Coordinates of C-alpha atoms and ligand atoms in Angstrom, one line a residue:
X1 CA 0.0 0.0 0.0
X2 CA 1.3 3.3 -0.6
X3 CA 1.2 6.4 1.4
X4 CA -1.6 7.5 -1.6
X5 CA -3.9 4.9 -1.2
X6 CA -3.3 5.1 3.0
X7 CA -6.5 7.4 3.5
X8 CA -9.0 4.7 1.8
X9 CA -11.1 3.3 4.3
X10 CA -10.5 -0.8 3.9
X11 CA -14.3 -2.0 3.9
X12 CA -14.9 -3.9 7.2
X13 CA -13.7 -4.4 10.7
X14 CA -11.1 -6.9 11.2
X15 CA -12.5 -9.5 13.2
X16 CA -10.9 -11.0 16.2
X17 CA -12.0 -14.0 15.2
X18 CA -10.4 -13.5 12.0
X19 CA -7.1 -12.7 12.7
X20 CA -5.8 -14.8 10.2
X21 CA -7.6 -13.6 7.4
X22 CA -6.1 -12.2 4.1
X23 CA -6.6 -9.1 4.9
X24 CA -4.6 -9.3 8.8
X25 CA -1.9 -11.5 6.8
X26 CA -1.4 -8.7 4.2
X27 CA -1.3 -6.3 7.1
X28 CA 1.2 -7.6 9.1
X29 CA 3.8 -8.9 6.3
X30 CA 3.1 -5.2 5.6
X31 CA 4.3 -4.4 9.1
X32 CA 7.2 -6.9 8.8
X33 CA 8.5 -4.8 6.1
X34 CA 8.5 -1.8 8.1
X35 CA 10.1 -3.3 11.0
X36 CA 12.5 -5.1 8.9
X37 CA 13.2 -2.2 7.6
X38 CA 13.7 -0.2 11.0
X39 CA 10.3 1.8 10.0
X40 CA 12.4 4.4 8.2
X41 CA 10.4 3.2 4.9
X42 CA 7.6 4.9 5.8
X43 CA 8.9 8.1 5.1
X44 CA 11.1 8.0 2.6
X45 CA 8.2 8.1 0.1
X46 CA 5.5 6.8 -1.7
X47 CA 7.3 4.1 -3.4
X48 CA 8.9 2.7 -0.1
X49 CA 5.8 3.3 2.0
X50 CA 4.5 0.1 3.4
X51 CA 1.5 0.9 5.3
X52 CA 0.4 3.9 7.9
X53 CA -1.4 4.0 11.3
X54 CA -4.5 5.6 9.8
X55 CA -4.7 2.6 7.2
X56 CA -4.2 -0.1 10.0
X57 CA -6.6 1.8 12.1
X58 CA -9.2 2.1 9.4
X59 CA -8.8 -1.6 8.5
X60 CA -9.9 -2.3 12.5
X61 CA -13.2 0.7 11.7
X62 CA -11.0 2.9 14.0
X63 CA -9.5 6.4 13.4
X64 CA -5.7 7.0 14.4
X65 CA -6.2 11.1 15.7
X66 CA -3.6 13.4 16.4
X67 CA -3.1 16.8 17.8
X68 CA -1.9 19.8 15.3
X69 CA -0.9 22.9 15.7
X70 CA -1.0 26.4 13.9
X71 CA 3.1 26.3 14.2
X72 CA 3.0 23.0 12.6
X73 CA 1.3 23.7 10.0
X74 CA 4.6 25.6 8.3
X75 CA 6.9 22.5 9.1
X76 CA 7.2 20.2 5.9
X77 CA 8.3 17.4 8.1
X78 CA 5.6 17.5 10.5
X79 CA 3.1 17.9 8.3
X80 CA 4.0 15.0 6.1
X81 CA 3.4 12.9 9.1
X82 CA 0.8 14.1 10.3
X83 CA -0.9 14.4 6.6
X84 CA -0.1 10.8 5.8
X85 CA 0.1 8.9 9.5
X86 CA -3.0 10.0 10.8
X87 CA -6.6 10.8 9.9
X88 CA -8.1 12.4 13.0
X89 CA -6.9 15.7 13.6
X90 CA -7.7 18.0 17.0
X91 CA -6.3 21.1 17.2
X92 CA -3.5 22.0 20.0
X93 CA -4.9 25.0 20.9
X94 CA -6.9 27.0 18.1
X95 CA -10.1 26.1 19.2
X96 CA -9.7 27.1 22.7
X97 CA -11.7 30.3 24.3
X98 CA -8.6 32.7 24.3
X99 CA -8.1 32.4 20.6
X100 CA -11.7 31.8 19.8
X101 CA -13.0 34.3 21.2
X102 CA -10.4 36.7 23.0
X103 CA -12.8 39.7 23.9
X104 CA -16.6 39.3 24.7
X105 CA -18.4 38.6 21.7
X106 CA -15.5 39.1 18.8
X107 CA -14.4 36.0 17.2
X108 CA -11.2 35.1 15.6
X109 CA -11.7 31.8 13.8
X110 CA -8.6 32.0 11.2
X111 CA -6.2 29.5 13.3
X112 CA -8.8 27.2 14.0
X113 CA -9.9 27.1 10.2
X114 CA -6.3 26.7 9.1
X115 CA -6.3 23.3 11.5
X116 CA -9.6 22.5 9.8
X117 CA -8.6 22.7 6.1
X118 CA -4.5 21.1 6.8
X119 CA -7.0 17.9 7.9
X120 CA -9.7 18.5 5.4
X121 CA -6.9 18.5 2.6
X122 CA -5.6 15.6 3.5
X123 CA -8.6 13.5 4.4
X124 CA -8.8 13.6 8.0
X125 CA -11.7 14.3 10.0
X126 CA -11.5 16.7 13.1
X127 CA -12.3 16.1 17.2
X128 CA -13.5 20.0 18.0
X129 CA -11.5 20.8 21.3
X130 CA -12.5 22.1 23.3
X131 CA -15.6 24.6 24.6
X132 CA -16.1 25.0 28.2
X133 CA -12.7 25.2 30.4
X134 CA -10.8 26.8 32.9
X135 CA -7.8 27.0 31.4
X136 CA -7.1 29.3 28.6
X137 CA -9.7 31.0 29.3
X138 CA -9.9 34.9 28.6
X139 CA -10.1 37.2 31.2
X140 CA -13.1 38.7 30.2
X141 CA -15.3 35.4 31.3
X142 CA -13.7 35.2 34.7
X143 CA -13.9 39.2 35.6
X144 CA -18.2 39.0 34.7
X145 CA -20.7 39.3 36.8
X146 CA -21.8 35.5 37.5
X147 CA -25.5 36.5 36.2
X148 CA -24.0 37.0 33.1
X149 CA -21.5 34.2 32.8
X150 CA -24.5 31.5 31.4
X151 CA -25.4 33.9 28.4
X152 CA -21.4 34.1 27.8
X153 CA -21.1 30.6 28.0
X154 CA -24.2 30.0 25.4
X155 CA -23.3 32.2 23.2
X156 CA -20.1 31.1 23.1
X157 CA -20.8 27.6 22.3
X158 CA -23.5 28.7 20.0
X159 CA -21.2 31.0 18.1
X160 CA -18.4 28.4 17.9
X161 CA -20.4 25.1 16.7
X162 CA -22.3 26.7 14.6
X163 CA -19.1 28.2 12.7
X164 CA -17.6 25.0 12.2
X165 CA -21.1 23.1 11.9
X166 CA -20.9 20.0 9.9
X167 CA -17.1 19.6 9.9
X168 CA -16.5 18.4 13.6
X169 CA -16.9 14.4 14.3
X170 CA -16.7 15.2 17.7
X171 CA -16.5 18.3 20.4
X172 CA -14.8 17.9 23.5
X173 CA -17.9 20.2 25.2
X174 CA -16.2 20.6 28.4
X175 CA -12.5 20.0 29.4
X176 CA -11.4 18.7 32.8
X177 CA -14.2 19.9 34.5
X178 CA -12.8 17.8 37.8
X179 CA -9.8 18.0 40.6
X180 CA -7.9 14.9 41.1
X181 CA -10.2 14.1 44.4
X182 CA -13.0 14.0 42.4
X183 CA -14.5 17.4 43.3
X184 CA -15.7 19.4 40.8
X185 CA -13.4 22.0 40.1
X186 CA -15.3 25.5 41.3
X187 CA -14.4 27.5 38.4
X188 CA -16.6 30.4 36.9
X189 CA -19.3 27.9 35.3
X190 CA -19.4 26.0 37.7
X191 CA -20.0 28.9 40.0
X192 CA -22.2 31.1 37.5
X193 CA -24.8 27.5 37.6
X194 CA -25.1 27.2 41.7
X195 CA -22.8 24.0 41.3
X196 CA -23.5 20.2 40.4
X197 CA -23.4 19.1 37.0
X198 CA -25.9 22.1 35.9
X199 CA -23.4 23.9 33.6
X200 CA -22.1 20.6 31.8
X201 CA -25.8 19.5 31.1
X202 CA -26.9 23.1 29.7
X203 CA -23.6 23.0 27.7
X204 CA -23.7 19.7 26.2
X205 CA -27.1 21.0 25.5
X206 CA -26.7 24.3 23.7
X207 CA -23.7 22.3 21.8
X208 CA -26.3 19.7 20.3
X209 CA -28.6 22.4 19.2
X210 CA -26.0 23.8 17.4
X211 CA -24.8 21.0 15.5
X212 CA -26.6 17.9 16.2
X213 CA -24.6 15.3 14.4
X214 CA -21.5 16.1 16.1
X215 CA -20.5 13.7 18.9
X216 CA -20.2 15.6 22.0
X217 CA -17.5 14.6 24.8
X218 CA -16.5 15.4 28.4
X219 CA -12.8 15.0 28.2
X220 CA -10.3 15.0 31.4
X221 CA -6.9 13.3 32.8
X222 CA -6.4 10.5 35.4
X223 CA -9.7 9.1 35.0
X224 CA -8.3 6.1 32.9
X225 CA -7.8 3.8 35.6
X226 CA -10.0 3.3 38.7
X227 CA -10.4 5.5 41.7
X228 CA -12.0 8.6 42.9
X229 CA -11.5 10.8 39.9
X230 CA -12.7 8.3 37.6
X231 CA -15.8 7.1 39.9
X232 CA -16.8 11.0 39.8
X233 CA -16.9 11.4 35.9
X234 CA -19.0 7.9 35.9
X235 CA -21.3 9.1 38.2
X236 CA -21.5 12.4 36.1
X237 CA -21.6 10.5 32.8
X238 CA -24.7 9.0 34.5
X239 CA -26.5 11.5 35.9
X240 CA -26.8 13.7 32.7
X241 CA -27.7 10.8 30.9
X242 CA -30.5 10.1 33.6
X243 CA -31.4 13.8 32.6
X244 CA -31.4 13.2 29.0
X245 CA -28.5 15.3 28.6
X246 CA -26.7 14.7 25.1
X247 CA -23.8 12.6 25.7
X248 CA -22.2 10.7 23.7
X249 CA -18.9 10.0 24.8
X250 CA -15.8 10.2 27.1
X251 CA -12.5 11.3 26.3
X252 CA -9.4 9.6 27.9
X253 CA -6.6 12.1 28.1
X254 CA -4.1 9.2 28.8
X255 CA -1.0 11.4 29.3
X256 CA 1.0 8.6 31.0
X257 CA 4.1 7.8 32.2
X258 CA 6.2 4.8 30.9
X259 CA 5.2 2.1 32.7
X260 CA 2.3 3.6 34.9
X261 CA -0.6 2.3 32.2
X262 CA -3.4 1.6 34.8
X263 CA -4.1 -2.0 34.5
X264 CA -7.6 -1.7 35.0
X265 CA -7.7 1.1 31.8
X266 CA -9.7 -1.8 29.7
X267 CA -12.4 -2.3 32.7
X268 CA -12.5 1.2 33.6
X269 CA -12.9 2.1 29.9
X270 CA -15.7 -1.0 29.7
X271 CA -18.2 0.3 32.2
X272 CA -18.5 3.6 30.6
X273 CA -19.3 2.0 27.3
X274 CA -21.7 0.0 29.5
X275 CA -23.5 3.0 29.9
X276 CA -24.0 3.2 26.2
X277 CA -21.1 6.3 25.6
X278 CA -18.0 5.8 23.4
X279 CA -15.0 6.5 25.1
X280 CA -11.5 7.6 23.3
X281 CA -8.1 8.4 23.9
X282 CA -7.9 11.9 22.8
X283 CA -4.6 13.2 24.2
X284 CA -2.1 10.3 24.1
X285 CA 1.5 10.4 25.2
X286 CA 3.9 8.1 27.4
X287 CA 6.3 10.0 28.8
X288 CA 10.1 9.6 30.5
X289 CA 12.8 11.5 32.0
X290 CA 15.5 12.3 29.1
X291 CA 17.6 11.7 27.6
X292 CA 15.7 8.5 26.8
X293 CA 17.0 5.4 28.0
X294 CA 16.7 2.1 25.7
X295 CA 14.6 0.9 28.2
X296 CA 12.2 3.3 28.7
X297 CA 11.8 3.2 25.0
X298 CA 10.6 -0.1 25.0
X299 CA 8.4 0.3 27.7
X300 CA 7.1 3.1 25.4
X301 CA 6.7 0.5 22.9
X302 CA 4.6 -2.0 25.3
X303 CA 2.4 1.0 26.8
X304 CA 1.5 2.6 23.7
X305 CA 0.4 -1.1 22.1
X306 CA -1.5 -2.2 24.9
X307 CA -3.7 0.9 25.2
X308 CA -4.3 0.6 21.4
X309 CA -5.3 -3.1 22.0
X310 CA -7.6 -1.9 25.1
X311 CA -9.3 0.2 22.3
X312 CA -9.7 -2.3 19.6
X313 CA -10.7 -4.8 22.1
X314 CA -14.1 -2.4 23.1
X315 CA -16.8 -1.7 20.5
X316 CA -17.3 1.6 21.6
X317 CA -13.8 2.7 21.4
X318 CA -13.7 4.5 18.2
X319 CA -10.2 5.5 18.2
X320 CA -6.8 7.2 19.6
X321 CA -5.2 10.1 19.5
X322 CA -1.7 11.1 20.0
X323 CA -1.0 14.7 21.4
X324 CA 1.3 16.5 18.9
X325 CA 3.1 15.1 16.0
X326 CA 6.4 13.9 17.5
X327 CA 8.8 14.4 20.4
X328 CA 10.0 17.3 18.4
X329 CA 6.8 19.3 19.1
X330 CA 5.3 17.7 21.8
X331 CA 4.0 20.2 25.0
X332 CA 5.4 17.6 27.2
X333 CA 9.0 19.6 27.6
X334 CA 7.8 22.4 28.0
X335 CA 5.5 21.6 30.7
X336 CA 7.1 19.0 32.8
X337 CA 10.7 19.8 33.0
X338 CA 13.2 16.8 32.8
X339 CA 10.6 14.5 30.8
X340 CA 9.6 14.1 26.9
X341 CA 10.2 11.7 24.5
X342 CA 6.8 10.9 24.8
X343 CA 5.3 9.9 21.1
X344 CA 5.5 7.8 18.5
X345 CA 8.2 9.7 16.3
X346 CA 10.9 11.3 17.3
X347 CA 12.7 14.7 17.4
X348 CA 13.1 13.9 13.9
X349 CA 9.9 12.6 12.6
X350 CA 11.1 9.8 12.4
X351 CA 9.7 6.7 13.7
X352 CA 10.6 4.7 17.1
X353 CA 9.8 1.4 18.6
X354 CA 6.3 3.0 20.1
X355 CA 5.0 3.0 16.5
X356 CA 6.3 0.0 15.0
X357 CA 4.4 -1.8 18.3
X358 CA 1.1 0.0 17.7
X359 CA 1.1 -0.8 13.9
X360 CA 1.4 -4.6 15.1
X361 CA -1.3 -4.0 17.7
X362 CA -3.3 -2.6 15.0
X363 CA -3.2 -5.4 12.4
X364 CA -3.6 -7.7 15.4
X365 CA -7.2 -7.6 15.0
X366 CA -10.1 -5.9 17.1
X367 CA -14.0 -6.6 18.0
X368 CA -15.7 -4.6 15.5
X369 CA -17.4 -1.8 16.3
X370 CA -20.9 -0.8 15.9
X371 CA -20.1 1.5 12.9
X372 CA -18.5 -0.7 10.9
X373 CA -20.7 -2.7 8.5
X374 CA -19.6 -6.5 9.0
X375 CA -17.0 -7.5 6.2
X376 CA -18.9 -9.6 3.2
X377 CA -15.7 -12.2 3.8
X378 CA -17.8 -13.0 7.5
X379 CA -21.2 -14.6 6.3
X380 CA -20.6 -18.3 6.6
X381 CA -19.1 -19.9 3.7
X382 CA -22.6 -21.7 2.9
X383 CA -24.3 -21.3 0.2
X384 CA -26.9 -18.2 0.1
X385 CA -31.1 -18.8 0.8
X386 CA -32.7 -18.9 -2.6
X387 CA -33.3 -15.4 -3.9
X388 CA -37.1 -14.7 -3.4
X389 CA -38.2 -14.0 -7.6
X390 CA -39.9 -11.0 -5.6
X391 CA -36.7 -9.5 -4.2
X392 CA -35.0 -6.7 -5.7
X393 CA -32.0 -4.9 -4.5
X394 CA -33.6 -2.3 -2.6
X395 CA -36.4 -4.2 -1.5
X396 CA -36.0 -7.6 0.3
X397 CA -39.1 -9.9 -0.1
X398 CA -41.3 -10.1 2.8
X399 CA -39.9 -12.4 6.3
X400 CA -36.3 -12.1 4.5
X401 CA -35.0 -9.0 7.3
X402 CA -34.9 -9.9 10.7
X403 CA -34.2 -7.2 13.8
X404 CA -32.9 -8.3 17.4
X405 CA -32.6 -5.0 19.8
X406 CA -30.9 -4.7 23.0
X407 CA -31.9 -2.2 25.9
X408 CA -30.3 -0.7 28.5
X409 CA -32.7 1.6 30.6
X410 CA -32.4 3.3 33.5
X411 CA -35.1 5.6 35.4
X412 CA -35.7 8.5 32.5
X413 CA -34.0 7.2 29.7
X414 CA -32.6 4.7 27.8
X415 CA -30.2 3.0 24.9
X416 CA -31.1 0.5 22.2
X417 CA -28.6 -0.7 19.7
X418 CA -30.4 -2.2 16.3
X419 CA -29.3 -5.6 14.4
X420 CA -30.6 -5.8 10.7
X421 CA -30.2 -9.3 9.3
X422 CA -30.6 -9.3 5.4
X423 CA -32.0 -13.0 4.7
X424 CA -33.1 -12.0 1.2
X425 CA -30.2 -13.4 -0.4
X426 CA -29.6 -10.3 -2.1
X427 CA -27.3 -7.2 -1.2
X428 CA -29.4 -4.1 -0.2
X429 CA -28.1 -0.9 -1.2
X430 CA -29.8 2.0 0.4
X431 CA -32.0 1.1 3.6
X432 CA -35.1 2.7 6.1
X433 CA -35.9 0.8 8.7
X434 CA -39.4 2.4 10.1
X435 CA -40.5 2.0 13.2
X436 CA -42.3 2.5 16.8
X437 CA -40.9 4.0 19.6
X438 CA -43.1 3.2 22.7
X439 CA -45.7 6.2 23.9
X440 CA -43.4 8.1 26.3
X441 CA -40.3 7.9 24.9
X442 CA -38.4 10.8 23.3
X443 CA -35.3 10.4 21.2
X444 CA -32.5 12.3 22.5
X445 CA -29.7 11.2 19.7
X446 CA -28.8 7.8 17.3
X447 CA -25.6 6.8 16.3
X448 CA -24.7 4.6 12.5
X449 CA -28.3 5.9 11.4
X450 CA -30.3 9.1 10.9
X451 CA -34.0 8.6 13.0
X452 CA -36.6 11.2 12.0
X453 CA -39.1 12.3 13.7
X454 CA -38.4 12.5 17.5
X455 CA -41.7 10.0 18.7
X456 CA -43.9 7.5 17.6
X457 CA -43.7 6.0 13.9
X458 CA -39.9 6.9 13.4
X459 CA -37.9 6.5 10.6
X460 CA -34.0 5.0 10.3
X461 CA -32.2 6.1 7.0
X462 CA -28.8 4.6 6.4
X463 CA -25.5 6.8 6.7
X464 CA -22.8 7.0 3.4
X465 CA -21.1 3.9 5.0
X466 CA -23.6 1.6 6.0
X467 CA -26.1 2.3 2.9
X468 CA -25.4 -1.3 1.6
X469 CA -26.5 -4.5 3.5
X470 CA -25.0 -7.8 2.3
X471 CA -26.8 -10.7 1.2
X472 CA -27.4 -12.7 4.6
X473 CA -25.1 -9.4 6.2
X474 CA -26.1 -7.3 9.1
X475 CA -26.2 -3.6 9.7
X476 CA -26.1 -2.0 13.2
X477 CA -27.0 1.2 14.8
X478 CA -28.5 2.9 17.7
X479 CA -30.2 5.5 20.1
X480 CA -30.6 6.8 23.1
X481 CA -34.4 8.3 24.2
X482 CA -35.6 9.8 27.3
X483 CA -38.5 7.9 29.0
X484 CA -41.5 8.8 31.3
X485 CA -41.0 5.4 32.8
X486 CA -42.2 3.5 29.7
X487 CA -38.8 1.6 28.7
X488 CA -40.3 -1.0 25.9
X489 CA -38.6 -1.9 22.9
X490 CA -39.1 -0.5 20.1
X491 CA -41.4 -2.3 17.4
X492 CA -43.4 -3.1 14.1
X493 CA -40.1 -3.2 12.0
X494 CA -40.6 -2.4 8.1
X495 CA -37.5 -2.5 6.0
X496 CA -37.7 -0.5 2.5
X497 CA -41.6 -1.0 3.3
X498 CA -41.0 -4.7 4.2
X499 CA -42.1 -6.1 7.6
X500 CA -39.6 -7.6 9.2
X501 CA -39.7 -10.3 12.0
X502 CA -38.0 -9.2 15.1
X503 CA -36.1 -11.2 18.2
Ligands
XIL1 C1 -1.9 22.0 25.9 C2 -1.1 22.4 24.7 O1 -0.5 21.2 24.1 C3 -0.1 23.4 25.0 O2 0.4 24.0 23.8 C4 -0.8 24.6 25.8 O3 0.2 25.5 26.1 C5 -1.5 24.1 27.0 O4 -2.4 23.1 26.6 N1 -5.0 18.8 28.4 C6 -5.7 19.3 27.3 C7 -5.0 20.0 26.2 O5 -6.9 19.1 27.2 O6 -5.7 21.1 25.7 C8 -3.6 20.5 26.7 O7 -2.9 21.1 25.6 C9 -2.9 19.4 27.4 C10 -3.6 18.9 28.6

């Protein structure tokens, strides 16, 4: 594969079941010509390139993210990587209040826009960071009166989603809104709302009306592993999605240090998907005291693979990012003195033993997630039901789609993920699933599927990537609805105006 061809999505998760398959096989003799060949192959050009984190990432239906900024952009090297290894894109800082919006109600969008088109150009799709924080904040917000700090706040996050409306996968709505003890951390939003969670619901809020197909994220550091901290953004996560709130997702900082990976990061990780959120690693690096010893290196190596792994291996993970390009520009230096060395490439772009382990953690196979439409190569090599003389490609015969849901509910509100088993025997391209939604329940967002209206007889449109359905294939997607106590499944399935059975 060449660094050209790096950005095209492969079709279909890899399986861990199938780890063996063509497709993991031509991945990792991929991967043992780059570490045959000490990795520097994949930068000395497209001829040499062998394959790319984004590529391995997309193969497992997972985006490899990293942070960029405005000073990068001018830096051939750096942008080379990060135009060709990666193809998520956050932006270091030009999103942030004090450049967005340095004085009370005059917005300076350039930097952040620049960030946008580098990843736009190059086929990379952006986390929006970040809209509510503490830190880097203007002093403008913190000198209001606190009965003014809420319109700010809105307007704010009103202004700045709706700009970039349509171009953000995901916004990290509030940043670090905790101290290490779990306490909330009393800053002016906090304040301006009387305390509790009040400001993060009525931001995650005024975010979704603003752009409601962008994911929306609370993002913070040392929640990764168990203990206080992360037991107080659980209990958050749960309480606004007891209020309906829309959330849909966590953000793992995971600035770690070599060697100090929590070991419970895949459980802690697992009961907030349990809740029915996504969680990612937005802000990864694995730092160490330099210079670098061989040592740490490799422990670098091991660190960085396994919490790849701990995100392949969950559903809901949908993907990593490292914070800044390389060692060369990484914020770590600068902000803990003594320690860097903390990414995948360094101070010369240039490949270490940290990436050649993630790209074999990567074509190591992963339990595909939700979003990715199941690989044709997965039905079971029988032969296919007998095509129905009545079925068509859009438009299965009747009893050939079948629908299994599962629920998770709690006292206001609730998630069901969708199954859609195409037994026609012929693909479907293009697919609405209409349905019920019980009397009571409200939908609040749906993830792999557009659901029009909001209550009752609801409709489920396919996405761009899921519009086709294989012969005897599934497609899957999801939604969360607030209840009045009414928590029923969903039902009277019709797909393409075909009923369907369900269980
Ligand atoms: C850092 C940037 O990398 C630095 O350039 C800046 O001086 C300070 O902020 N958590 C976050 C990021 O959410 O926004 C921070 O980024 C790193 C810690």
């Amino acid at each position: 594969m060449t660094a050209g061809t790096a950005g095209a999505p492969r079709r279909g998760a890899r399986g861990a079941a199938r780890k063996r398959s063509t497709l993991a096989a031509a991945a990792a003799a991929a991967f043992v010509a780059v570490a045959a060949s000490g990795g520097a192959l994949v930068l000395a050009g497209p001829a040499a390139a062998a394959t790319t984190l984004r590529a391995e990432a997309e193969a497992d239906g997972r985006y490899f993210g990293v942070a960029v900024g405005q000073g990068d952009l001018g830096n051939g090297t750096a942008t080379n990587v990060a135009g060709t290894q990666f193809d998520m894109v956050t932006p270091e800082n030009e999103m942030k209040w004090d450049t967005i919006e340095p004085s009370n109600g005059s917005y300076n969008f350039g930097p952040g826009d620049a960030i946008v088109n580098f990843a736009t150009s190059h086929n990379e799709r952006v986390r929006g960071h970040n809209l509510v924080w503490h830190s880097q904040l203007p002093g403008w917000v913190t000198s209001l009166p606190l009965s003014q700090v809420k319109a700010a706040m809105e307007a704010h996050i009103t202004t700045e989603v709706s700009h970039y409306k349509g171009k953000i996968y995901a916004w990290d709505v509030v940043n670090e809104p905790f101290n290490d003890d779990g306490s909330f951390r009393q800053d002016v939003f906090y304040n301006a709302f009387g305390g509790g969670a009040a400001y993060i619901a009525d931001a995650l809020r005024t975010a979704h009306a603003a752009d409601p197909n962008a994911k929306l994220y609370i993002n913070d550091y040392n929640i990764e592993g168990s203990g206080a901290k992360s037991d107080a953004m659980y209990n958050l996560a749960q309480t606004l999605l007891q209020q309906g709130a829309p959330l849909n997702g966590i953000g793992f900082e995971s600035h770690f240090i070599v060697g100090q990976v929590p070991s419970s990061l895949a459980s802690n990780m697992q009961r907030f998907t349990a809740l029915g959120l996504d969680v990612a690693v937005t802000e990864l690096d694995d730092r160490m005291q330099t210079p670098a010893s061989s040592a740490n290196l490799q422990q670098q190596a091991t660190d960085d693979a396994n919490i790849v792994k701990v995100c392949l291996a969950n559903a809901h993970c949908p993907g990593v990012t490292q914070w800044n390009i390389s060692d060369a520009d990484s914020w770590v230096p600068g902000t803990f003195s003594g320690w860097g060395a903390a990414t995948m490439f360094d101070g010369n772009y240039q490949p270490k033993a940290a990436y050649n382990a993630v790209l074999a953690a990567l074509a190591g196979g992963s339990v595909p997630p939700p979003s990715t439409p199941p690989p044709t190569t997965s039905s079971p090599p029988t032969s296919p039901p007998p095509t129905s003389p009545s079925a068509t490609a859009s438009t299965p015969a009747s009893g050939t789609c079948q629908v299994s849901d599962a629920i998770n509910a709690w006292n206001n509100g609730l998630t069901a993920n969708i199954t859609v088993t195409n037994n026609s025997g012929t693909a479907i391209n293009g697919w609405s699933l209409a349905f019920t939604l019980p009397s009571g329940q409200s939908l609040v967002s749906a993830w792999n599927a557009t659901i029009t209206p909001a209550s009752g007889a609801v409709t489920a449109t396919n996405l761009g990537y899921n519009a086709s359905i294989p012969a005897g294939g599934t497609v899957s997607f999801g939604f969360q609805v607030s209840h009045t106590g009414n928590t029923s499944a969903p039902a009277s399935f019709t797909l393409n105006g075909t009923a369907c059975t369900s269980g």
